[in-house]
CSV table of C-alpha atoms and ligand atoms in Angstrom, one decimal:
chain,number,residue,atom,x,y,z
A,1,HIS,CA,-198.4,-131.4,-44.1
A,2,ASN,CA,-197.9,-134.8,-45.7
A,3,GLY,CA,-197.3,-136.8,-42.5
A,4,ILE,CA,-193.6,-136.3,-42.5
A,5,THR,CA,-192.3,-136.0,-39.0
A,6,ARG,CA,-188.9,-136.0,-37.3
A,7,PRO,CA,-187.0,-139.3,-37.6
A,8,GLN,CA,-186.6,-141.0,-34.3
A,9,GLY,CA,-183.2,-141.2,-32.9
A,10,TYR,CA,-181.1,-138.9,-35.1
A,11,THR,CA,-180.9,-135.3,-36.3
A,12,VAL,CA,-180.6,-134.0,-39.8
A,13,SER,CA,-179.5,-130.4,-40.4
A,14,TRP,CA,-180.2,-128.5,-43.7
A,15,HIS,CA,-177.9,-125.7,-44.7
A,16,ALA,CA,-178.9,-123.2,-47.4
A,17,ASN,CA,-179.0,-119.6,-48.3
A,18,PRO,CA,-181.4,-118.3,-51.0
A,19,ALA,CA,-178.8,-115.7,-51.9
A,20,VAL,CA,-176.7,-118.4,-53.5
A,21,GLU,CA,-179.5,-119.3,-56.0
A,22,ALA,CA,-179.6,-115.8,-57.5
A,23,HIS,CA,-176.1,-115.9,-59.1
A,24,HIS,CA,-175.7,-116.4,-62.8
A,25,PHE,CA,-172.6,-117.8,-64.5
A,26,GLY,CA,-173.7,-116.4,-67.8
A,27,GLN,CA,-176.2,-117.2,-70.5
A,28,SER,CA,-174.9,-120.4,-72.1
A,29,HIS,CA,-173.0,-121.7,-69.1
A,30,PRO,CA,-174.2,-125.1,-67.9
A,31,MET,CA,-173.9,-124.4,-64.2
A,32,LYS,CA,-177.2,-123.0,-63.0
A,33,PRO,CA,-177.4,-122.2,-59.2
A,34,TRP,CA,-181.1,-121.8,-59.9
A,35,ARG,CA,-181.4,-125.7,-59.7
A,36,LEU,CA,-181.2,-125.1,-55.9
A,37,VAL,CA,-184.5,-123.2,-56.1
A,38,LEU,CA,-186.2,-126.2,-57.7
A,39,THR,CA,-184.7,-128.6,-55.2
A,40,LYS,CA,-185.9,-126.4,-52.3
A,41,GLU,CA,-189.4,-126.2,-53.8
A,42,LEU,CA,-189.7,-130.0,-54.0
A,43,VAL,CA,-188.4,-130.4,-50.4
A,44,LEU,CA,-190.9,-127.9,-49.1
A,45,ALA,CA,-193.9,-129.1,-51.1
A,46,TYR,CA,-193.3,-132.6,-49.7
A,47,GLY,CA,-193.1,-131.3,-46.2
A,48,MET,CA,-189.6,-132.6,-45.6
A,49,HIS,CA,-188.5,-129.4,-43.8
A,50,HIS,CA,-190.6,-130.7,-40.8
A,51,ALA,CA,-188.1,-133.4,-40.3
A,52,MET,CA,-184.9,-131.3,-40.3
A,53,ASP,CA,-183.2,-128.4,-38.4
A,54,LEU,CA,-183.0,-125.6,-40.9
A,55,TYR,CA,-180.1,-123.2,-40.9
A,56,LEU,CA,-179.5,-120.1,-43.0
A,57,SER,CA,-175.9,-120.5,-44.1
A,58,ARG,CA,-173.6,-117.6,-43.2
A,59,ALA,CA,-170.8,-116.5,-45.5
A,60,ALA,CA,-167.5,-118.3,-44.8
A,61,THR,CA,-164.9,-115.7,-43.7
A,62,PHE,CA,-161.8,-114.9,-45.7
A,63,GLU,CA,-159.8,-116.6,-42.9
A,64,GLU,CA,-161.9,-119.7,-43.0
A,65,MET,CA,-161.4,-120.0,-46.8
A,66,ALA,CA,-157.7,-119.4,-46.2
A,67,ASP,CA,-157.6,-122.7,-44.3
A,68,PHE,CA,-157.0,-124.1,-47.7
A,69,HIS,CA,-156.6,-121.4,-50.3
A,70,THR,CA,-153.8,-118.8,-50.5
A,71,GLU,CA,-154.5,-115.2,-49.5
A,72,ASP,CA,-153.2,-114.1,-52.9
A,73,TYR,CA,-155.9,-116.1,-54.6
A,74,LEU,CA,-158.7,-115.1,-52.3
A,75,ASP,CA,-157.7,-111.4,-52.6
A,76,PHE,CA,-158.0,-111.7,-56.3
A,77,LEU,CA,-161.4,-113.5,-56.0
A,78,ARG,CA,-162.6,-110.8,-53.6
A,79,GLN,CA,-161.7,-107.8,-55.8
A,80,VAL,CA,-162.2,-109.1,-59.4
A,81,ILE,CA,-165.2,-107.7,-61.3
A,82,PRO,CA,-166.8,-108.8,-64.6
A,83,ALA,CA,-165.3,-106.0,-66.6
A,84,ASP,CA,-161.8,-107.5,-65.8
A,85,MET,CA,-162.7,-110.4,-68.1
A,86,GLU,CA,-162.0,-108.1,-71.0
A,87,ALA,CA,-159.3,-105.8,-69.4
A,88,ALA,CA,-155.8,-106.4,-70.6
A,89,GLU,CA,-154.0,-105.5,-67.3
A,90,GLN,CA,-155.9,-108.2,-65.5
A,91,SER,CA,-155.3,-110.9,-68.1
A,92,GLU,CA,-152.1,-112.2,-66.6
A,93,ARG,CA,-153.7,-112.8,-63.2
A,94,MET,CA,-156.8,-114.2,-64.9
A,95,ALA,CA,-154.7,-116.8,-66.6
A,96,LYS,CA,-152.7,-117.5,-63.5
A,97,TYR,CA,-155.8,-118.3,-61.5
A,98,ASN,CA,-157.5,-120.1,-64.4
A,99,PHE,CA,-160.5,-117.8,-64.9
A,100,GLY,CA,-162.1,-118.0,-68.3
A,101,ASP,CA,-164.9,-119.9,-70.0
A,102,ASP,CA,-165.4,-122.6,-67.4
A,103,CYS,CA,-164.8,-120.3,-64.5
A,104,PRO,CA,-166.2,-116.9,-65.5
A,105,ILE,CA,-166.2,-113.8,-63.4
A,106,PHE,CA,-169.8,-112.8,-62.7
A,107,ASP,CA,-171.6,-110.4,-60.4
A,108,GLY,CA,-171.4,-111.4,-56.8
A,109,LEU,CA,-168.8,-114.1,-57.4
A,110,TYR,CA,-167.1,-113.7,-54.0
A,111,ASN,CA,-170.4,-113.6,-52.2
A,112,TYR,CA,-171.5,-116.8,-54.0
A,113,CYS,CA,-168.3,-118.6,-53.1
A,114,SER,CA,-168.3,-117.5,-49.4
A,115,LEU,CA,-172.0,-118.5,-49.0
A,116,TYR,CA,-171.7,-122.0,-50.5
A,117,SER,CA,-168.5,-122.5,-48.5
A,118,GLY,CA,-170.1,-121.2,-45.3
A,119,GLY,CA,-172.9,-123.8,-45.7
A,120,THR,CA,-170.4,-126.7,-45.8
A,121,VAL,CA,-168.3,-125.3,-42.9
A,122,ASP,CA,-171.4,-124.8,-40.8
A,123,ALA,CA,-172.6,-128.3,-41.7
A,124,ALA,CA,-169.3,-129.9,-40.7
A,125,ARG,CA,-169.4,-128.0,-37.4
A,126,LYS,CA,-172.9,-129.3,-36.6
A,127,LEU,CA,-171.5,-132.8,-36.9
A,128,VAL,CA,-168.5,-132.3,-34.7
A,129,ASN,CA,-170.5,-130.4,-32.1
A,130,ASN,CA,-172.9,-133.4,-32.0
A,131,GLN,CA,-175.8,-131.1,-33.0
A,132,ALA,CA,-176.5,-133.2,-36.1
A,133,ASP,CA,-175.9,-136.8,-37.2
A,134,ILE,CA,-176.4,-135.9,-40.9
A,135,ALA,CA,-175.8,-132.4,-42.3
A,136,ILE,CA,-176.8,-131.4,-45.8
A,137,ASN,CA,-175.6,-128.5,-48.1
A,138,TRP,CA,-176.8,-129.0,-51.6
A,139,SER,CA,-175.1,-125.8,-52.7
A,140,GLY,CA,-171.6,-127.2,-51.9
A,141,GLY,CA,-169.6,-130.1,-53.4
A,142,LEU,CA,-167.4,-127.9,-55.6
A,143,HIS,CA,-164.7,-130.5,-55.8
A,144,HIS,CA,-162.3,-129.2,-58.5
A,145,ALA,CA,-161.1,-125.9,-56.9
A,146,LYS,CA,-157.4,-125.9,-56.1
A,147,LYS,CA,-155.3,-124.1,-53.4
A,148,THR,CA,-154.4,-121.3,-55.9
A,149,GLU,CA,-156.7,-121.9,-58.8
A,150,ALA,CA,-160.3,-122.1,-60.0
A,151,SER,CA,-161.2,-125.1,-62.1
A,152,GLY,CA,-164.3,-126.7,-63.6
A,153,PHE,CA,-166.9,-124.3,-62.4
A,154,CYS,CA,-165.4,-124.4,-58.9
A,155,TYR,CA,-163.6,-121.4,-57.2
A,156,VAL,CA,-163.4,-122.3,-53.5
A,157,ASN,CA,-163.2,-125.9,-52.5
A,158,ASP,CA,-165.9,-126.2,-49.8
A,159,VAL,CA,-165.4,-129.9,-49.6
A,160,VAL,CA,-161.8,-129.5,-48.5
A,161,LEU,CA,-162.9,-126.8,-45.9
A,162,GLY,CA,-165.6,-129.2,-44.5
A,163,ILE,CA,-163.1,-132.1,-44.2
A,164,LEU,CA,-160.6,-129.8,-42.5
A,165,GLN,CA,-163.3,-129.1,-39.9
A,166,LEU,CA,-164.0,-132.8,-39.4
A,167,LEU,CA,-160.3,-133.6,-39.0
A,168,ARG,CA,-160.2,-131.4,-35.9
A,169,PHE,CA,-162.1,-134.2,-34.1
A,170,HIS,CA,-161.9,-137.3,-36.2
A,171,PRO,CA,-158.6,-139.0,-36.8
A,172,ARG,CA,-159.8,-140.4,-40.1
A,173,VAL,CA,-162.4,-139.0,-42.6
A,174,MET,CA,-163.6,-140.8,-45.7
A,175,TYR,CA,-164.6,-138.8,-48.8
A,176,ILE,CA,-166.9,-140.4,-51.4
A,177,ASP,CA,-167.6,-138.7,-54.8
A,178,ILE,CA,-170.4,-139.8,-57.1
A,179,ASP,CA,-170.3,-136.8,-59.4
A,180,VAL,CA,-169.6,-138.0,-63.0
A,181,HIS,CA,-166.3,-136.0,-62.9
A,182,HIS,CA,-163.2,-137.0,-61.0
A,183,GLY,CA,-162.9,-135.2,-57.5
A,184,ASP,CA,-159.4,-134.0,-58.3
A,185,GLY,CA,-159.3,-131.0,-56.1
A,186,VAL,CA,-160.2,-132.9,-52.9
A,187,GLU,CA,-157.9,-135.8,-53.9
A,188,GLN,CA,-155.0,-133.4,-54.4
A,189,ALA,CA,-155.6,-131.5,-51.2
A,190,PHE,CA,-155.2,-134.7,-49.1
A,191,TRP,CA,-152.8,-136.5,-51.4
A,192,SER,CA,-150.0,-136.6,-48.8
A,193,THR,CA,-152.0,-137.6,-45.7
A,194,ASP,CA,-153.3,-140.9,-44.4
A,195,ARG,CA,-156.0,-139.0,-42.4
A,196,VAL,CA,-158.4,-138.8,-45.4
A,197,LEU,CA,-159.3,-141.6,-47.8
A,198,THR,CA,-160.7,-140.2,-51.0
A,199,VAL,CA,-162.8,-142.4,-53.3
A,200,SER,CA,-164.1,-141.0,-56.6
A,201,PHE,CA,-166.4,-142.8,-59.1
A,202,HIS,CA,-166.2,-141.1,-62.5
A,203,LYS,CA,-166.2,-141.3,-66.2
A,204,PHE,CA,-162.5,-141.6,-67.2
A,205,ASP,CA,-161.1,-140.8,-70.6
A,206,ARG,CA,-157.8,-139.1,-70.2
A,207,ASP,CA,-157.9,-137.0,-73.4
A,208,ASN,CA,-161.6,-136.4,-73.9
A,209,PHE,CA,-163.3,-136.0,-70.6
A,210,PHE,CA,-162.6,-133.4,-67.9
A,211,PRO,CA,-160.4,-133.3,-65.9
A,212,GLY,CA,-158.6,-136.4,-67.3
A,213,THR,CA,-157.1,-137.5,-64.0
A,214,GLY,CA,-158.4,-140.4,-61.7
A,215,SER,CA,-157.0,-143.5,-63.4
A,216,LEU,CA,-157.3,-146.8,-61.5
A,217,ASP,CA,-153.6,-146.9,-60.7
A,218,SER,CA,-153.6,-143.4,-59.2
A,219,THR,CA,-153.7,-144.2,-55.5
A,220,GLY,CA,-151.5,-141.6,-53.8
A,221,PRO,CA,-147.8,-140.6,-53.7
A,222,SER,CA,-145.6,-143.2,-55.3
A,223,HIS,CA,-143.0,-143.2,-52.5
A,224,PRO,CA,-144.1,-145.7,-49.9
A,225,SER,CA,-142.8,-143.6,-47.0
A,226,ASN,CA,-145.2,-140.8,-47.8
A,227,PRO,CA,-148.2,-141.3,-45.4
A,228,GLY,CA,-150.6,-140.5,-48.3
A,229,ALA,CA,-149.5,-143.5,-50.3
A,230,HIS,CA,-152.5,-145.8,-51.1
A,231,HIS,CA,-155.0,-143.3,-49.6
A,232,ALA,CA,-156.6,-142.1,-52.8
A,233,LEU,CA,-158.9,-144.5,-54.7
A,234,ASN,CA,-160.3,-144.1,-58.2
A,235,VAL,CA,-163.0,-145.9,-59.9
A,236,PRO,CA,-162.7,-145.0,-63.6
A,237,LEU,CA,-165.9,-145.9,-65.6
A,238,ASN,CA,-167.0,-145.8,-69.2
A,239,ASP,CA,-170.2,-144.5,-70.8
A,240,GLY,CA,-173.6,-145.7,-70.0
A,241,ILE,CA,-173.3,-147.5,-66.6
A,242,GLU,CA,-176.7,-148.4,-65.2
A,243,ASP,CA,-178.3,-148.5,-61.8
A,244,GLY,CA,-177.8,-152.2,-60.9
A,245,ASP,CA,-174.1,-152.4,-61.8
A,246,TYR,CA,-173.3,-149.0,-60.3
A,247,LEU,CA,-174.9,-149.8,-57.0
A,248,GLN,CA,-173.3,-153.2,-56.8
A,249,LEU,CA,-169.9,-151.7,-57.5
A,250,PHE,CA,-170.5,-148.9,-55.1
A,251,LYS,CA,-171.5,-151.2,-52.2
A,252,ASP,CA,-168.6,-153.6,-52.9
A,253,ILE,CA,-166.0,-150.8,-52.9
A,254,ILE,CA,-167.4,-148.5,-50.2
A,255,GLY,CA,-168.1,-151.5,-47.9
A,256,SER,CA,-164.5,-152.7,-48.2
A,257,CYS,CA,-163.2,-149.2,-47.7
A,258,VAL,CA,-165.1,-148.6,-44.5
A,259,GLU,CA,-164.3,-152.0,-43.1
A,260,THR,CA,-160.6,-151.5,-43.7
A,261,TYR,CA,-160.1,-147.7,-43.0
A,262,GLN,CA,-162.6,-147.4,-40.2
A,263,PRO,CA,-163.4,-143.7,-40.7
A,264,GLY,CA,-164.9,-141.5,-37.9
A,265,ALA,CA,-167.0,-139.5,-40.4
A,266,ILE,CA,-168.0,-139.6,-44.1
A,267,VAL,CA,-168.3,-136.7,-46.6
A,268,LEU,CA,-170.5,-137.7,-49.6
A,269,GLN,CA,-170.5,-135.5,-52.7
A,270,CYS,CA,-173.7,-136.2,-54.6
A,271,GLY,CA,-173.0,-134.6,-58.0
A,272,ALA,CA,-176.2,-135.3,-60.1
A,273,ASP,CA,-174.4,-135.2,-63.4
A,274,SER,CA,-174.0,-139.0,-63.1
A,275,LEU,CA,-177.8,-139.2,-63.8
A,276,GLY,CA,-179.0,-140.3,-67.3
A,277,CYS,CA,-180.0,-137.4,-69.5
A,278,ASP,CA,-177.5,-135.0,-67.9
A,279,ARG,CA,-176.4,-132.2,-70.3
A,280,LEU,CA,-172.7,-132.9,-69.6
A,281,GLY,CA,-172.8,-136.5,-68.3
A,282,CYS,CA,-172.7,-139.8,-70.0
A,283,PHE,CA,-174.0,-142.3,-67.4
A,284,SER,CA,-177.4,-143.9,-67.3
A,285,LEU,CA,-178.4,-143.7,-63.7
A,286,ASN,CA,-182.0,-143.1,-62.6
A,287,VAL,CA,-182.9,-140.9,-59.6
A,288,THR,CA,-183.5,-144.2,-57.7
A,289,GLY,CA,-180.1,-145.6,-58.6
A,290,HIS,CA,-178.3,-142.5,-57.6
A,291,GLY,CA,-180.3,-142.3,-54.4
A,292,SER,CA,-179.6,-146.0,-53.5
A,293,CYS,CA,-175.9,-145.0,-53.1
A,294,VAL,CA,-176.9,-142.3,-50.6
A,295,ALA,CA,-179.2,-144.8,-48.8
A,296,TYR,CA,-176.3,-147.3,-48.6
A,297,VAL,CA,-173.9,-144.7,-47.1
A,298,LYS,CA,-176.6,-143.8,-44.5
A,299,THR,CA,-176.8,-147.4,-43.4
A,300,LEU,CA,-173.1,-147.2,-42.3
A,301,GLY,CA,-174.3,-145.1,-39.4
A,302,LEU,CA,-171.4,-142.6,-39.3
A,303,PRO,CA,-171.6,-138.8,-39.0
A,304,LEU,CA,-172.4,-137.8,-42.5
A,305,LEU,CA,-171.8,-134.5,-44.4
A,306,VAL,CA,-173.8,-134.5,-47.7
A,307,VAL,CA,-173.0,-132.0,-50.4
A,308,GLY,CA,-174.2,-131.4,-54.0
A,309,GLY,CA,-171.8,-130.8,-56.9
A,310,GLY,CA,-172.4,-131.1,-60.6
A,311,GLY,CA,-175.8,-131.6,-62.3
A,312,TYR,CA,-176.7,-129.8,-65.5
A,313,THR,CA,-180.3,-130.8,-66.2
A,314,PRO,CA,-181.9,-128.8,-63.4
A,315,ARG,CA,-185.3,-130.7,-63.3
A,316,ASN,CA,-183.4,-133.9,-62.7
A,317,VAL,CA,-180.9,-132.5,-60.3
A,318,SER,CA,-183.7,-131.3,-58.1
A,319,ARG,CA,-185.6,-134.6,-58.4
A,320,ALA,CA,-182.4,-136.5,-57.2
A,321,TRP,CA,-181.6,-134.1,-54.4
A,322,ALA,CA,-185.1,-134.0,-53.1
A,323,HIS,CA,-185.4,-137.8,-53.2
A,324,GLU,CA,-182.0,-138.0,-51.4
A,325,THR,CA,-183.2,-135.6,-48.8
A,326,SER,CA,-186.2,-137.9,-48.2
A,327,ILE,CA,-183.8,-140.9,-47.8
A,328,LEU,CA,-181.7,-139.0,-45.3
A,329,ILE,CA,-184.7,-138.2,-43.1
A,330,ASP,CA,-186.0,-141.7,-43.5
A,331,ALA,CA,-189.2,-140.6,-45.3
A,332,ALA,CA,-188.6,-142.0,-48.8
A,333,ASP,CA,-191.6,-144.3,-48.3
A,334,LYS,CA,-193.9,-141.4,-47.5
A,335,ILE,CA,-193.1,-139.5,-50.7
A,336,ASP,CA,-195.7,-139.5,-53.5
A,337,PRO,CA,-193.9,-140.2,-56.8
A,338,ASN,CA,-196.3,-137.8,-58.4
A,339,ILE,CA,-195.0,-134.3,-57.9
A,340,PRO,CA,-197.5,-132.4,-55.7
A,341,GLU,CA,-199.8,-129.9,-57.4
A,342,THR,CA,-198.6,-127.3,-55.0
A,343,VAL,CA,-194.9,-127.2,-56.2
A,344,THR,CA,-193.9,-123.8,-57.6
A,345,PHE,CA,-192.4,-124.1,-61.1
A,346,ARG,CA,-194.3,-127.5,-61.4
A,347,ASN,CA,-194.3,-127.0,-65.2
A,348,HIS,CA,-190.5,-127.9,-65.2
A,349,PHE,CA,-191.5,-131.5,-64.3
A,350,GLY,CA,-193.8,-132.2,-67.2
A,351,PRO,CA,-195.0,-134.0,-69.1
A,352,ASP,CA,-194.7,-136.9,-66.6
A,353,TYR,CA,-194.7,-134.9,-63.3
A,354,SER,CA,-193.0,-137.8,-61.7
A,355,LEU,CA,-190.1,-137.7,-59.2
A,356,PHE,CA,-188.8,-140.8,-61.0
A,357,PRO,CA,-188.9,-140.5,-64.8
A,358,PRO,CA,-187.1,-143.3,-66.7
A,359,LEU,CA,-183.9,-141.3,-67.4
A,360,SER,CA,-181.9,-144.4,-68.5
A,361,GLU,CA,-184.4,-145.0,-71.3
A,362,MET,CA,-185.0,-141.4,-72.4
A,363,ARG,CA,-181.5,-140.9,-73.9
A,364,LYS,CA,-180.2,-144.4,-74.4
A,365,ILE,CA,-176.4,-144.6,-74.1
A,366,GLU,CA,-174.8,-147.9,-74.8
A,367,ASN,CA,-173.3,-149.4,-71.6
A,368,LYS,CA,-169.6,-149.7,-72.3
A,369,ASN,CA,-168.8,-151.3,-68.9
A,370,SER,CA,-168.6,-155.1,-69.2
A,371,LYS,CA,-169.2,-157.3,-66.2
A,372,GLN,CA,-165.6,-158.4,-66.6
A,373,TYR,CA,-164.4,-154.8,-66.4
A,374,LEU,CA,-166.4,-154.1,-63.3
A,375,ALA,CA,-165.2,-157.3,-61.6
A,376,THR,CA,-161.6,-156.3,-62.3
A,377,LEU,CA,-162.2,-152.8,-60.8
A,378,VAL,CA,-163.5,-154.4,-57.5
A,379,SER,CA,-160.6,-156.9,-57.2
A,380,THR,CA,-158.0,-154.3,-58.1
A,381,ILE,CA,-159.4,-151.9,-55.5
A,382,ARG,CA,-159.5,-154.6,-52.8
A,383,GLU,CA,-155.9,-155.3,-53.5
A,384,GLN,CA,-155.1,-151.6,-53.2
A,385,LEU,CA,-156.8,-151.6,-49.8
A,386,ARG,CA,-154.5,-154.4,-48.6
A,387,TYR,CA,-151.5,-152.1,-49.5
A,388,MET,CA,-153.2,-149.3,-47.5
A,389,GLN,CA,-153.3,-151.5,-44.4
A,390,GLY,CA,-149.6,-152.1,-44.8
B,401,TV1,C1,-169.4,-121.5,-70.9
B,401,TV1,C2,-170.5,-121.6,-71.8
B,401,TV1,C3,-168.7,-122.6,-70.4
B,401,TV1,C4,-170.8,-122.9,-72.2
B,401,TV1,C5,-168.3,-125.0,-70.4
B,401,TV1,C6,-168.4,-128.7,-70.3
B,401,TV1,C7,-169.0,-123.8,-70.9
B,401,TV1,C8,-168.7,-126.2,-70.8
B,401,TV1,C9,-170.1,-124.0,-71.8
B,401,TV1,C10,-168.0,-127.4,-70.3
B,401,TV1,C11,-169.8,-126.3,-71.7
B,401,TV1,C12,-166.5,-128.6,-69.3
B,401,TV1,C13,-163.5,-128.6,-70.0
B,401,TV1,C14,-161.9,-127.7,-71.8
B,401,TV1,C15,-161.1,-127.7,-69.9
B,401,TV1,C16,-162.4,-127.6,-70.5
B,401,TV1,C17,-169.4,-128.8,-60.2
B,401,TV1,C18,-159.5,-127.1,-71.7
B,401,TV1,C19,-171.3,-127.7,-73.0
B,401,TV1,C20,-168.5,-130.0,-60.3
B,401,TV1,C21,-166.7,-129.1,-64.9
B,401,TV1,C22,-166.5,-129.5,-66.4
B,401,TV1,C23,-167.6,-130.1,-64.1
B,401,TV1,C24,-165.5,-128.7,-67.0
B,401,TV1,C25,-167.8,-129.6,-62.7
B,401,TV1,C26,-165.3,-129.0,-68.5
B,401,TV1,C27,-168.4,-130.6,-61.8
B,401,TV1,N1,-167.4,-129.4,-69.7
B,401,TV1,N2,-170.4,-125.3,-72.2
B,401,TV1,N3,-166.8,-127.3,-69.6
B,401,TV1,N4,-160.7,-127.1,-71.2
B,401,TV1,N5,-164.2,-128.2,-69.0
B,401,TV1,O1,-163.7,-129.7,-70.6
B,401,TV1,O2,-167.6,-131.7,-61.6
B,401,TV1,O3,-169.6,-131.1,-62.2
B,401,TV1,O4,-170.2,-127.6,-72.1
B,402,CA,CA1,-166.7,-138.5,-59.0
B,403,ZN,ZN1,-169.4,-133.1,-62.4
């Protein structure tokens, strides 16, 4: 292999199940579980698997998913079939649970949900059992799902299930979300507790960008006696933010949060739709810029659960997640930026065949985040953290 060996001093676990990758949301749907195949091909071709403990994710049980979701909702998820999409007698429940264009019913839906959720629950348990210091499930990160409702391509909120596992051992858990969309489902699940601090960076435009929540002043329940007050933080951004500004903002905010909140563990959602050139996104991050956020979180030295999320240009999603895997095993410096000849589906990475194509220049989006705006975000959030402290 390429000289990649186990990092000294800490353990990284990798959680995946190839059965997840075979599911199809439908022809024109932007969510492609197949991007996980490309990610895995890169990770294997670079020899990164030599530096991790590899686990085949098991399916989360109904009871495990019922730690967050209602039995009603899970019963429906378990029994619904694609033909019900058209059937009139199911249409009321379809509407009630928000199935439709964004969240279609496809073959094997329940299997898909229980497998990606099982991966995140397993990963969290590795951390609490001290069998891993960093645990990775790229098939998870489905942050929009609600207790009784599917939303934004998400059906079961594996992030919430993972955090609930960590809360069995850690008094405080911090959740960080760099998907271009607001992590609304996770925020809502822990809205009324001070045991989870949620921090989402996202494009915010109330009327024109999904889900429309996550404004700067949305920091938890408004009543100060509610323990969740000031325990949700939101970093609303405009189009076109670039690597340097994003990383500075990320470090300033996450550094202050960790210093103030002192979490026992961190969950990092690495949605890759915040990259430049994403089919649904509007930021201008490069693979290196996105990865630098992961590298920064790693330096904090806390038990770390890493999940995927959005990402709609599969070749770039896999570049980012493979690069981030190399960062997490401390092998980024051993990775050849030219994608190895041996990668299956190598044609997807042409014409450059680089792990780091210049995404920010390939589809230039004007940066609508002024230095002044970014400085205001940092100072406002530091002020909100002072309220959190009481
Ligand atoms: C079928 C076929 C569904 C083509 C959905 C883009 C499609 C979208 C499709 C789409 C699409 C959204 C909304 C409007 C809410 C709707 C995994 C009232 C070309 C974590 C989820 C975005 C992001 C949902 C998920 C959003 C994640 N954008 N083509 N749908 N309605 N939904 O705006 O955070 O990345 O776009
Ligand atoms: Ca986000
Ligand atoms: Zn997203």
